[in-house]
Amino acid sequence: MPASKPQDIRNVVMLGHGGAGKTTLCEAMLFAAKVTTRLGSVDDGTSTLDFTDIEKDRKHSVEPTMANFEHNGKTVNVIDAPGYPDFIGGAMGTMDGADTGVVVISATAGIEVNTRKLLKAAQQISMPVAIVINKIDGENVDIERLLKDITESFGVACKPMNLPDSSNRSVIDCFKNDSGDTAVGDVGKAHTQLVENIIEADEELMEAYLGGQEIPQVKLSAAVAKAMVEGTVIPVLFTAGKSGVGTAELMDAIANYFPSPVDIKAPQAASAPKDGETIALLADADKPFVAQAFKLATDPFVGKMAWIRILQGSC
């Protein structure tokens, strides 16, 4: 059943350089959620999201596409944005339709030009972000070096929420687990660093933590969204879209921890054309209806269409 409350909605946009595997990762989530009956492939032209002739021919996204699925009682709306520089305008526009930017980085290629541009653009509009390191099962992958590059490029807020095992065929949860080892690093150390970044956004939790109290997992889980909104943490997760490694864990993170429309900073709108005043819009179905068109398109069968994001009220 689709979510009936804004608190149960997650709006995410997949951002990153072309070839990082954003579309394949979306296909993996749709397949895992049983929205599709087979895993769509960009390479063989069976992708649900890259469906146009030009995308099948070029084997990469040209226009943003959208899909949704249900997971852990949440409705997840995901926008797959194009990644190559020629189509960066389409990627930029999709940010107005989402609450969280999921920046996908190829483990084999590392941080590329559009990775930096799109993450910076998301942060400039105060959009919470997460980072997904995809293709961890590729050849010549140096996860430890890539994590250092990410921290150097995007700051100390970047903290692993999970880490790949020694074979890069599964991931180990560093949020719920506080002990264990991986080929990349110590799970306990990663857990402590992640928790400290999360509680930095909550004064009450910070005081309790510094006072030596153990913070219950349920409180930590509830605090992640606030920490992402405040920018004290940028969760880093690991996946391999084609083989499904980390897909379920990414879906869990989106549904359980990422901000809902209620959690993000209230968008502003002009109250009237003449007075120039602005009002804060609330994700409340009982308020007057306000929506924003963030993409216009022409379909050969339907005609002109607009993608709209409901900011307040209902329709």
PDB file of C-alpha atoms in Angstrom:
ATOM      1  CA  MET A   1       0.000   0.000   0.000  1.00  0.00           C
ATOM      2  CA  PRO A   2       1.337   3.472  -0.838  1.00  0.00           C
ATOM      3  CA  ALA A   3       2.198   5.629   2.164  1.00  0.00           C
ATOM      4  CA  SER A   4      -0.686   7.692   3.513  1.00  0.00           C
ATOM      5  CA  LYS A   5       1.480  10.034   5.617  1.00  0.00           C
ATOM      6  CA  PRO A   6       4.399  12.274   4.584  1.00  0.00           C
ATOM      7  CA  GLN A   7       6.474  10.666   7.343  1.00  0.00           C
ATOM      8  CA  ASP A   8       6.321   7.397   5.400  1.00  0.00           C
ATOM      9  CA  ILE A   9       7.574   8.824   2.104  1.00  0.00           C
ATOM     10  CA  ARG A  10      11.183   8.907   0.921  1.00  0.00           C
ATOM     11  CA  ASN A  11      12.032  10.998  -2.144  1.00  0.00           C
ATOM     12  CA  VAL A  12      15.550  10.349  -3.424  1.00  0.00           C
ATOM     13  CA  VAL A  13      17.440  11.311  -6.557  1.00  0.00           C
ATOM     14  CA  MET A  14      20.353   9.237  -7.843  1.00  0.00           C
ATOM     15  CA  LEU A  15      23.207  11.543  -8.820  1.00  0.00           C
ATOM     16  CA  GLY A  16      26.730  10.964 -10.079  1.00  0.00           C
ATOM     17  CA  HIS A  17      28.980  10.743 -13.095  1.00  0.00           C
ATOM     18  CA  GLY A  18      27.895   8.723 -16.122  1.00  0.00           C
ATOM     19  CA  GLY A  19      28.812   5.058 -15.911  1.00  0.00           C
ATOM     20  CA  ALA A  20      28.753   4.900 -12.105  1.00  0.00           C
ATOM     21  CA  GLY A  21      25.841   2.451 -12.284  1.00  0.00           C
ATOM     22  CA  LYS A  22      22.943   4.586 -11.054  1.00  0.00           C
ATOM     23  CA  THR A  23      20.383   3.070 -13.417  1.00  0.00           C
ATOM     24  CA  THR A  24      21.562  -0.477 -12.723  1.00  0.00           C
ATOM     25  CA  LEU A  25      21.301   0.196  -8.992  1.00  0.00           C
ATOM     26  CA  CYS A  26      17.736   1.490  -9.440  1.00  0.00           C
ATOM     27  CA  GLU A  27      16.899  -1.609 -11.465  1.00  0.00           C
ATOM     28  CA  ALA A  28      18.304  -3.781  -8.665  1.00  0.00           C
ATOM     29  CA  MET A  29      16.077  -2.056  -6.091  1.00  0.00           C
ATOM     30  CA  LEU A  30      12.980  -2.377  -8.286  1.00  0.00           C
ATOM     31  CA  PHE A  31      13.706  -6.072  -8.784  1.00  0.00           C
ATOM     32  CA  ALA A  32      14.330  -6.648  -5.062  1.00  0.00           C
ATOM     33  CA  ALA A  33      11.046  -4.884  -4.262  1.00  0.00           C
ATOM     34  CA  LYS A  34       9.264  -7.122  -6.809  1.00  0.00           C
ATOM     35  CA  VAL A  35       8.160  -4.134  -8.893  1.00  0.00           C
ATOM     36  CA  THR A  36       9.795  -5.856 -11.865  1.00  0.00           C
ATOM     37  CA  THR A  37       9.956  -9.580 -12.518  1.00  0.00           C
ATOM     38  CA  ARG A  38      13.494  -9.534 -13.893  1.00  0.00           C
ATOM     39  CA  LEU A  39      16.627  -7.482 -13.366  1.00  0.00           C
ATOM     40  CA  GLY A  40      16.695  -4.892 -16.139  1.00  0.00           C
ATOM     41  CA  SER A  41      20.023  -4.332 -17.862  1.00  0.00           C
ATOM     42  CA  VAL A  42      21.368  -1.165 -19.464  1.00  0.00           C
ATOM     43  CA  ASP A  43      23.884  -3.192 -21.474  1.00  0.00           C
ATOM     44  CA  ASP A  44      21.368  -5.458 -23.201  1.00  0.00           C
ATOM     45  CA  GLY A  45      18.628  -2.824 -23.577  1.00  0.00           C
ATOM     46  CA  THR A  46      16.152  -4.350 -21.113  1.00  0.00           C
ATOM     47  CA  SER A  47      16.320  -1.536 -18.550  1.00  0.00           C
ATOM     48  CA  THR A  48      12.947  -0.334 -17.282  1.00  0.00           C
ATOM     49  CA  LEU A  49      14.300   3.177 -16.747  1.00  0.00           C
ATOM     50  CA  ASP A  50      16.475   3.648 -19.844  1.00  0.00           C
ATOM     51  CA  PHE A  51      13.620   2.825 -22.199  1.00  0.00           C
ATOM     52  CA  THR A  52      14.012   5.267 -25.120  1.00  0.00           C
ATOM     53  CA  ASP A  53      15.673   4.231 -28.377  1.00  0.00           C
ATOM     54  CA  ILE A  54      18.505   6.725 -27.940  1.00  0.00           C
ATOM     55  CA  GLU A  55      19.229   5.461 -24.422  1.00  0.00           C
ATOM     56  CA  LYS A  56      19.221   1.855 -25.585  1.00  0.00           C
ATOM     57  CA  ASP A  57      21.578   2.786 -28.412  1.00  0.00           C
ATOM     58  CA  ARG A  58      23.967   4.822 -26.248  1.00  0.00           C
ATOM     59  CA  LYS A  59      23.624   2.538 -23.218  1.00  0.00           C
ATOM     60  CA  HIS A  60      23.300   5.390 -20.756  1.00  0.00           C
ATOM     61  CA  SER A  61      20.609   7.731 -19.424  1.00  0.00           C
ATOM     62  CA  VAL A  62      19.729  10.844 -21.423  1.00  0.00           C
ATOM     63  CA  GLU A  63      16.623  12.026 -19.552  1.00  0.00           C
ATOM     64  CA  PRO A  64      15.657  11.694 -15.880  1.00  0.00           C
ATOM     65  CA  THR A  65      13.233   8.873 -15.158  1.00  0.00           C
ATOM     66  CA  MET A  66      11.226   8.024 -12.071  1.00  0.00           C
ATOM     67  CA  ALA A  67      10.028   4.874 -10.326  1.00  0.00           C
ATOM     68  CA  ASN A  68       8.710   3.928  -6.904  1.00  0.00           C
ATOM     69  CA  PHE A  69       8.560   0.919  -4.639  1.00  0.00           C
ATOM     70  CA  GLU A  70       7.423  -0.074  -1.157  1.00  0.00           C
ATOM     71  CA  HIS A  71       9.945  -1.144   1.458  1.00  0.00           C
ATOM     72  CA  ASN A  72       9.626  -1.599   5.217  1.00  0.00           C
ATOM     73  CA  GLY A  73       6.306   0.247   5.233  1.00  0.00           C
ATOM     74  CA  LYS A  74       7.702   3.251   3.353  1.00  0.00           C
ATOM     75  CA  THR A  75       6.981   4.492  -0.171  1.00  0.00           C
ATOM     76  CA  VAL A  76      10.264   5.239  -1.907  1.00  0.00           C
ATOM     77  CA  ASN A  77      10.126   7.542  -4.926  1.00  0.00           C
ATOM     78  CA  VAL A  78      13.425   7.383  -6.778  1.00  0.00           C
ATOM     79  CA  ILE A  79      14.565   9.633  -9.621  1.00  0.00           C
ATOM     80  CA  ASP A  80      17.331   8.299 -11.854  1.00  0.00           C
ATOM     81  CA  ALA A  81      19.227  11.350 -13.156  1.00  0.00           C
ATOM     82  CA  PRO A  82      21.569  11.312 -16.165  1.00  0.00           C
ATOM     83  CA  GLY A  83      25.248  11.555 -15.324  1.00  0.00           C
ATOM     84  CA  TYR A  84      27.219  12.625 -18.365  1.00  0.00           C
ATOM     85  CA  PRO A  85      28.216  16.324 -18.610  1.00  0.00           C
ATOM     86  CA  ASP A  86      26.088  16.931 -21.715  1.00  0.00           C
ATOM     87  CA  PHE A  87      22.955  16.192 -19.695  1.00  0.00           C
ATOM     88  CA  ILE A  88      23.857  17.789 -16.363  1.00  0.00           C
ATOM     89  CA  GLY A  89      21.003  20.308 -16.709  1.00  0.00           C
ATOM     90  CA  GLY A  90      18.476  17.478 -16.439  1.00  0.00           C
ATOM     91  CA  ALA A  91      20.224  16.155 -13.346  1.00  0.00           C
ATOM     92  CA  MET A  92      20.248  19.574 -11.683  1.00  0.00           C
ATOM     93  CA  GLY A  93      16.528  20.060 -12.273  1.00  0.00           C
ATOM     94  CA  THR A  94      15.593  16.779 -10.611  1.00  0.00           C
ATOM     95  CA  MET A  95      16.947  17.938  -7.250  1.00  0.00           C
ATOM     96  CA  ASP A  96      13.795  20.019  -6.765  1.00  0.00           C
ATOM     97  CA  GLY A  97      11.804  16.794  -6.834  1.00  0.00           C
ATOM     98  CA  ALA A  98      13.637  15.005  -4.036  1.00  0.00           C
ATOM     99  CA  ASP A  99      14.543  15.291  -0.361  1.00  0.00           C
ATOM    100  CA  THR A 100      17.847  13.383  -0.459  1.00  0.00           C
ATOM    101  CA  GLY A 101      20.604  13.206  -3.044  1.00  0.00           C
ATOM    102  CA  VAL A 102      22.213   9.770  -3.344  1.00  0.00           C
ATOM    103  CA  VAL A 103      25.589  10.334  -4.998  1.00  0.00           C
ATOM    104  CA  VAL A 104      26.790   7.145  -6.689  1.00  0.00           C
ATOM    105  CA  ILE A 105      30.534   6.644  -7.177  1.00  0.00           C
ATOM    106  CA  SER A 106      32.055   3.816  -9.195  1.00  0.00           C
ATOM    107  CA  ALA A 107      34.575   1.869  -7.121  1.00  0.00           C
ATOM    108  CA  THR A 108      36.561   1.167 -10.281  1.00  0.00           C
ATOM    109  CA  ALA A 109      36.615   4.743 -11.620  1.00  0.00           C
ATOM    110  CA  GLY A 110      36.706   6.718  -8.371  1.00  0.00           C
ATOM    111  CA  ILE A 111      35.574  10.316  -7.933  1.00  0.00           C
ATOM    112  CA  GLU A 112      34.851  11.876 -11.339  1.00  0.00           C
ATOM    113  CA  VAL A 113      34.032  15.365 -12.588  1.00  0.00           C
ATOM    114  CA  ASN A 114      30.253  15.245 -12.326  1.00  0.00           C
ATOM    115  CA  THR A 115      30.473  13.526  -8.948  1.00  0.00           C
ATOM    116  CA  ARG A 116      31.981  16.677  -7.510  1.00  0.00           C
ATOM    117  CA  LYS A 117      29.692  19.059  -9.395  1.00  0.00           C
ATOM    118  CA  LEU A 118      26.452  17.323  -8.437  1.00  0.00           C
ATOM    119  CA  LEU A 119      27.324  16.743  -4.785  1.00  0.00           C
ATOM    120  CA  LYS A 120      28.354  20.380  -4.442  1.00  0.00           C
ATOM    121  CA  ALA A 121      25.144  21.515  -6.186  1.00  0.00           C
ATOM    122  CA  ALA A 122      23.051  19.414  -3.785  1.00  0.00           C
ATOM    123  CA  GLN A 123      24.809  20.885  -0.765  1.00  0.00           C
ATOM    124  CA  GLN A 124      24.385  24.429  -2.083  1.00  0.00           C
ATOM    125  CA  ILE A 125      20.603  23.994  -1.864  1.00  0.00           C
ATOM    126  CA  SER A 126      20.928  22.396   1.599  1.00  0.00           C
ATOM    127  CA  MET A 127      19.897  18.969   0.309  1.00  0.00           C
ATOM    128  CA  PRO A 128      20.875  16.056   2.593  1.00  0.00           C
ATOM    129  CA  VAL A 129      23.197  13.668   0.769  1.00  0.00           C
ATOM    130  CA  ALA A 130      24.416  10.109   1.018  1.00  0.00           C
ATOM    131  CA  ILE A 131      27.187   8.416  -0.934  1.00  0.00           C
ATOM    132  CA  VAL A 132      26.965   4.965  -2.493  1.00  0.00           C
ATOM    133  CA  ILE A 133      30.162   3.289  -3.658  1.00  0.00           C
ATOM    134  CA  ASN A 134      28.989   0.965  -6.423  1.00  0.00           C
ATOM    135  CA  LYS A 135      30.727  -1.787  -8.414  1.00  0.00           C
ATOM    136  CA  ILE A 136      32.697  -2.998  -5.400  1.00  0.00           C
ATOM    137  CA  ASP A 137      33.020  -6.393  -7.095  1.00  0.00           C
ATOM    138  CA  GLY A 138      35.010  -4.868  -9.964  1.00  0.00           C
ATOM    139  CA  GLU A 139      38.675  -5.425 -10.723  1.00  0.00           C
ATOM    140  CA  ASN A 140      41.523  -3.411  -9.204  1.00  0.00           C
ATOM    141  CA  VAL A 141      39.273  -1.872  -6.538  1.00  0.00           C
ATOM    142  CA  ASP A 142      40.987  -0.070  -3.664  1.00  0.00           C
ATOM    143  CA  ILE A 143      38.210   0.683  -1.172  1.00  0.00           C
ATOM    144  CA  GLU A 144      40.495   2.033   1.515  1.00  0.00           C
ATOM    145  CA  ARG A 145      42.081   4.544  -0.860  1.00  0.00           C
ATOM    146  CA  LEU A 146      38.679   5.576  -2.218  1.00  0.00           C
ATOM    147  CA  LEU A 147      37.326   6.217   1.291  1.00  0.00           C
ATOM    148  CA  LYS A 148      40.301   8.473   1.972  1.00  0.00           C
ATOM    149  CA  ASP A 149      39.693  10.322  -1.299  1.00  0.00           C
ATOM    150  CA  ILE A 150      36.031  10.802  -0.381  1.00  0.00           C
ATOM    151  CA  THR A 151      36.908  12.205   3.037  1.00  0.00           C
ATOM    152  CA  GLU A 152      39.510  14.531   1.546  1.00  0.00           C
ATOM    153  CA  SER A 153      37.112  15.712  -1.168  1.00  0.00           C
ATOM    154  CA  PHE A 154      33.820  15.954   0.720  1.00  0.00           C
ATOM    155  CA  GLY A 155      34.761  16.262   4.383  1.00  0.00           C
ATOM    156  CA  VAL A 156      34.846  14.326   7.638  1.00  0.00           C
ATOM    157  CA  ALA A 157      31.040  14.064   7.685  1.00  0.00           C
ATOM    158  CA  CYS A 158      31.417  11.106   5.289  1.00  0.00           C
ATOM    159  CA  LYS A 159      31.216   7.986   7.429  1.00  0.00           C
ATOM    160  CA  PRO A 160      30.610   4.349   6.357  1.00  0.00           C
ATOM    161  CA  MET A 161      27.246   2.926   7.374  1.00  0.00           C
ATOM    162  CA  ASN A 162      28.439  -0.447   6.159  1.00  0.00           C
ATOM    163  CA  LEU A 163      31.690  -1.921   4.836  1.00  0.00           C
ATOM    164  CA  PRO A 164      32.390  -4.678   2.312  1.00  0.00           C
ATOM    165  CA  ASP A 165      33.731  -8.013   3.487  1.00  0.00           C
ATOM    166  CA  SER A 166      37.081  -9.351   2.295  1.00  0.00           C
ATOM    167  CA  SER A 167      35.554 -10.811  -0.877  1.00  0.00           C
ATOM    168  CA  ASN A 168      33.517  -7.693  -1.745  1.00  0.00           C
ATOM    169  CA  ARG A 169      30.536 -10.039  -2.140  1.00  0.00           C
ATOM    170  CA  SER A 170      28.578  -8.836   0.887  1.00  0.00           C
ATOM    171  CA  VAL A 171      28.501  -5.891   3.285  1.00  0.00           C
ATOM    172  CA  ILE A 172      28.748  -5.662   7.064  1.00  0.00           C
ATOM    173  CA  ASP A 173      26.509  -3.230   8.987  1.00  0.00           C
ATOM    174  CA  CYS A 174      28.627  -0.708  10.916  1.00  0.00           C
ATOM    175  CA  PHE A 175      25.639   1.099  12.405  1.00  0.00           C
ATOM    176  CA  LYS A 176      24.017  -1.723  14.344  1.00  0.00           C
ATOM    177  CA  ASN A 177      27.230  -3.709  14.904  1.00  0.00           C
ATOM    178  CA  ASP A 178      29.971  -2.353  17.172  1.00  0.00           C
ATOM    179  CA  SER A 179      32.560  -5.088  16.686  1.00  0.00           C
ATOM    180  CA  GLY A 180      34.125  -7.121  13.911  1.00  0.00           C
ATOM    181  CA  ASP A 181      36.731  -6.787  11.188  1.00  0.00           C
ATOM    182  CA  THR A 182      36.686  -6.172   7.469  1.00  0.00           C
ATOM    183  CA  ALA A 183      39.419  -5.964   4.855  1.00  0.00           C
ATOM    184  CA  VAL A 184      38.862  -2.191   4.855  1.00  0.00           C
ATOM    185  CA  GLY A 185      38.850  -1.485   8.568  1.00  0.00           C
ATOM    186  CA  ASP A 186      37.571  -2.212  12.052  1.00  0.00           C
ATOM    187  CA  VAL A 187      33.770  -2.309  12.393  1.00  0.00           C
ATOM    188  CA  GLY A 188      33.860  -1.022  15.978  1.00  0.00           C
ATOM    189  CA  LYS A 189      35.900   2.032  14.990  1.00  0.00           C
ATOM    190  CA  ALA A 190      33.596   2.769  12.065  1.00  0.00           C
ATOM    191  CA  HIS A 191      30.570   2.370  14.371  1.00  0.00           C
ATOM    192  CA  THR A 192      31.956   4.817  16.930  1.00  0.00           C
ATOM    193  CA  GLN A 193      32.843   7.433  14.323  1.00  0.00           C
ATOM    194  CA  LEU A 194      29.408   7.145  12.692  1.00  0.00           C
ATOM    195  CA  VAL A 195      27.575   7.440  16.023  1.00  0.00           C
ATOM    196  CA  GLU A 196      29.619  10.484  17.047  1.00  0.00           C
ATOM    197  CA  ASN A 197      28.749  12.255  13.799  1.00  0.00           C
ATOM    198  CA  ILE A 198      25.061  11.405  14.198  1.00  0.00           C
ATOM    199  CA  ILE A 199      24.698  12.633  17.769  1.00  0.00           C
ATOM    200  CA  GLU A 200      26.546  15.852  16.908  1.00  0.00           C
ATOM    201  CA  ALA A 201      23.234  17.116  15.473  1.00  0.00           C
ATOM    202  CA  ASP A 202      21.277  16.391  18.674  1.00  0.00           C
ATOM    203  CA  GLU A 203      22.278  18.269  21.823  1.00  0.00           C
ATOM    204  CA  GLU A 204      20.400  15.932  24.167  1.00  0.00           C
ATOM    205  CA  LEU A 205      22.029  12.810  22.720  1.00  0.00           C
ATOM    206  CA  MET A 206      25.423  14.514  22.734  1.00  0.00           C
ATOM    207  CA  GLU A 207      25.151  15.350  26.445  1.00  0.00           C
ATOM    208  CA  ALA A 208      24.091  11.799  27.272  1.00  0.00           C
ATOM    209  CA  TYR A 209      26.934  10.334  25.201  1.00  0.00           C
ATOM    210  CA  LEU A 210      29.575  12.578  26.759  1.00  0.00           C
ATOM    211  CA  GLY A 211      28.150  11.687  30.147  1.00  0.00           C
ATOM    212  CA  GLY A 212      28.971   8.045  29.508  1.00  0.00           C
ATOM    213  CA  GLN A 213      25.426   6.879  28.855  1.00  0.00           C
ATOM    214  CA  GLU A 214      24.765   4.208  26.224  1.00  0.00           C
ATOM    215  CA  ILE A 215      22.478   5.578  23.520  1.00  0.00           C
ATOM    216  CA  PRO A 216      19.715   3.102  22.578  1.00  0.00           C
ATOM    217  CA  GLN A 217      19.757   2.000  18.949  1.00  0.00           C
ATOM    218  CA  VAL A 218      16.203   3.209  18.430  1.00  0.00           C
ATOM    219  CA  LYS A 219      17.227   6.765  19.372  1.00  0.00           C
ATOM    220  CA  LEU A 220      20.288   6.619  17.150  1.00  0.00           C
ATOM    221  CA  SER A 221      18.178   5.407  14.235  1.00  0.00           C
ATOM    222  CA  ALA A 222      15.707   8.251  14.723  1.00  0.00           C
ATOM    223  CA  ALA A 223      18.554  10.782  14.827  1.00  0.00           C
ATOM    224  CA  VAL A 224      20.109   9.875  11.462  1.00  0.00           C
ATOM    225  CA  ALA A 225      17.648  11.924   9.405  1.00  0.00           C
ATOM    226  CA  LYS A 226      18.285  15.034  11.499  1.00  0.00           C
ATOM    227  CA  ALA A 227      22.040  14.537  11.230  1.00  0.00           C
ATOM    228  CA  MET A 228      21.779  14.241   7.446  1.00  0.00           C
ATOM    229  CA  VAL A 229      19.678  17.410   7.275  1.00  0.00           C
ATOM    230  CA  GLU A 230      22.162  19.281   9.486  1.00  0.00           C
ATOM    231  CA  GLY A 231      25.065  17.922   7.461  1.00  0.00           C
ATOM    232  CA  THR A 232      26.919  16.354  10.380  1.00  0.00           C
ATOM    233  CA  VAL A 233      26.848  12.980   8.660  1.00  0.00           C
ATOM    234  CA  ILE A 234      26.977  11.818   5.046  1.00  0.00           C
ATOM    235  CA  PRO A 235      26.325   8.062   5.169  1.00  0.00           C
ATOM    236  CA  VAL A 236      28.537   5.971   2.891  1.00  0.00           C
ATOM    237  CA  LEU A 237      27.157   2.630   1.700  1.00  0.00           C
ATOM    238  CA  PHE A 238      28.575  -0.070  -0.574  1.00  0.00           C
ATOM    239  CA  THR A 239      26.876  -1.907  -3.430  1.00  0.00           C
ATOM    240  CA  ALA A 240      27.378  -3.917  -6.596  1.00  0.00           C
ATOM    241  CA  GLY A 241      24.239  -3.238  -8.602  1.00  0.00           C
ATOM    242  CA  LYS A 242      24.583  -6.018 -11.182  1.00  0.00           C
ATOM    243  CA  SER A 243      25.064  -8.789  -8.617  1.00  0.00           C
ATOM    244  CA  GLY A 244      22.736  -7.309  -6.001  1.00  0.00           C
ATOM    245  CA  VAL A 245      25.399  -6.905  -3.306  1.00  0.00           C
ATOM    246  CA  GLY A 246      24.296  -4.279  -0.796  1.00  0.00           C
ATOM    247  CA  THR A 247      20.970  -3.625  -2.534  1.00  0.00           C
ATOM    248  CA  ALA A 248      18.807  -4.713   0.407  1.00  0.00           C
ATOM    249  CA  GLU A 249      21.002  -2.753   2.813  1.00  0.00           C
ATOM    250  CA  LEU A 250      20.686   0.390   0.696  1.00  0.00           C
ATOM    251  CA  MET A 251      16.901  -0.002   0.582  1.00  0.00           C
ATOM    252  CA  ASP A 252      16.849  -0.465   4.376  1.00  0.00           C
ATOM    253  CA  ALA A 253      18.919   2.689   4.866  1.00  0.00           C
ATOM    254  CA  ILE A 254      16.655   4.758   2.611  1.00  0.00           C
ATOM    255  CA  ALA A 255      13.454   3.517   4.269  1.00  0.00           C
ATOM    256  CA  ASN A 256      14.655   3.434   7.880  1.00  0.00           C
ATOM    257  CA  TYR A 257      17.066   6.350   8.172  1.00  0.00           C
ATOM    258  CA  PHE A 258      16.863   8.854   5.308  1.00  0.00           C
ATOM    259  CA  PRO A 259      14.831  12.069   5.785  1.00  0.00           C
ATOM    260  CA  SER A 260      11.151  12.214   4.938  1.00  0.00           C
ATOM    261  CA  PRO A 261       9.447  15.381   3.609  1.00  0.00           C
ATOM    262  CA  VAL A 262       8.639  16.222   7.237  1.00  0.00           C
ATOM    263  CA  ASP A 263      12.294  16.104   8.289  1.00  0.00           C
ATOM    264  CA  ILE A 264      13.804  18.456   5.728  1.00  0.00           C
ATOM    265  CA  LYS A 265      14.053  22.204   6.138  1.00  0.00           C
ATOM    266  CA  ALA A 266      10.746  23.799   5.126  1.00  0.00           C
ATOM    267  CA  PRO A 267      10.884  25.193   1.578  1.00  0.00           C
ATOM    268  CA  GLN A 268       9.910  28.824   1.078  1.00  0.00           C
ATOM    269  CA  ALA A 269       7.285  30.252  -1.284  1.00  0.00           C
ATOM    270  CA  ALA A 270       6.107  33.756  -2.119  1.00  0.00           C
ATOM    271  CA  SER A 271       2.871  34.559  -0.308  1.00  0.00           C
ATOM    272  CA  ALA A 272       1.735  36.946  -3.057  1.00  0.00           C
ATOM    273  CA  PRO A 273       3.290  38.414  -6.200  1.00  0.00           C
ATOM    274  CA  LYS A 274       3.127  42.003  -4.933  1.00  0.00           C
ATOM    275  CA  ASP A 275       4.235  42.028  -1.300  1.00  0.00           C
ATOM    276  CA  GLY A 276       7.342  39.893  -1.799  1.00  0.00           C
ATOM    277  CA  GLU A 277       6.935  38.076   1.516  1.00  0.00           C
ATOM    278  CA  THR A 278       7.703  34.399   1.840  1.00  0.00           C
ATOM    279  CA  ILE A 279       6.022  31.658   3.822  1.00  0.00           C
ATOM    280  CA  ALA A 280       7.380  28.315   5.013  1.00  0.00           C
ATOM    281  CA  LEU A 281       5.624  25.354   3.408  1.00  0.00           C
ATOM    282  CA  LEU A 282       4.853  22.372   5.622  1.00  0.00           C
ATOM    283  CA  ALA A 283       4.480  18.743   4.591  1.00  0.00           C
ATOM    284  CA  ASP A 284       0.937  18.708   5.952  1.00  0.00           C
ATOM    285  CA  ALA A 285      -1.969  17.268   3.982  1.00  0.00           C
ATOM    286  CA  ASP A 286      -4.438  19.608   5.738  1.00  0.00           C
ATOM    287  CA  LYS A 287      -2.683  22.785   4.567  1.00  0.00           C
ATOM    288  CA  PRO A 288      -3.545  24.607   1.297  1.00  0.00           C
ATOM    289  CA  PHE A 289      -2.242  22.819  -1.775  1.00  0.00           C
ATOM    290  CA  VAL A 290       1.145  23.983  -3.116  1.00  0.00           C
ATOM    291  CA  ALA A 291       3.202  22.108  -5.698  1.00  0.00           C
ATOM    292  CA  GLN A 292       6.261  22.715  -7.846  1.00  0.00           C
ATOM    293  CA  ALA A 293       6.800  21.562 -11.427  1.00  0.00           C
ATOM    294  CA  PHE A 294      10.396  20.415 -11.739  1.00  0.00           C
ATOM    295  CA  LYS A 295      10.384  18.741 -15.167  1.00  0.00           C
ATOM    296  CA  LEU A 296       8.428  19.317 -18.366  1.00  0.00           C
ATOM    297  CA  ALA A 297       8.246  16.689 -21.071  1.00  0.00           C
ATOM    298  CA  THR A 298       6.409  15.825 -24.270  1.00  0.00           C
ATOM    299  CA  ASP A 299       5.254  12.263 -24.773  1.00  0.00           C
ATOM    300  CA  PRO A 300       4.332  11.147 -28.323  1.00  0.00           C
ATOM    301  CA  PHE A 301       1.244   9.356 -27.021  1.00  0.00           C
ATOM    302  CA  VAL A 302       0.167  11.508 -24.060  1.00  0.00           C
ATOM    303  CA  GLY A 303       1.326  14.966 -25.116  1.00  0.00           C
ATOM    304  CA  LYS A 304       2.738  17.595 -22.764  1.00  0.00           C
ATOM    305  CA  MET A 305       3.404  16.452 -19.216  1.00  0.00           C
ATOM    306  CA  ALA A 306       4.784  18.010 -16.059  1.00  0.00           C
ATOM    307  CA  TRP A 307       6.439  16.265 -13.144  1.00  0.00           C
ATOM    308  CA  ILE A 308       5.253  17.976  -9.983  1.00  0.00           C
ATOM    309  CA  ARG A 309       6.374  17.751  -6.386  1.00  0.00           C
ATOM    310  CA  ILE A 310       3.622  18.332  -3.813  1.00  0.00           C
ATOM    311  CA  LEU A 311       5.163  20.566  -1.165  1.00  0.00           C
ATOM    312  CA  GLN A 312       2.049  21.111   0.951  1.00  0.00           C
ATOM    313  CA  GLY A 313      -1.542  19.890   1.055  1.00  0.00           C
ATOM    314  CA  SER A 314      -2.943  17.118  -1.131  1.00  0.00           C
ATOM    315  CA  CYS A 315      -4.673  16.677  -4.449  1.00  0.00           C
TER     316      CYS A 315
END
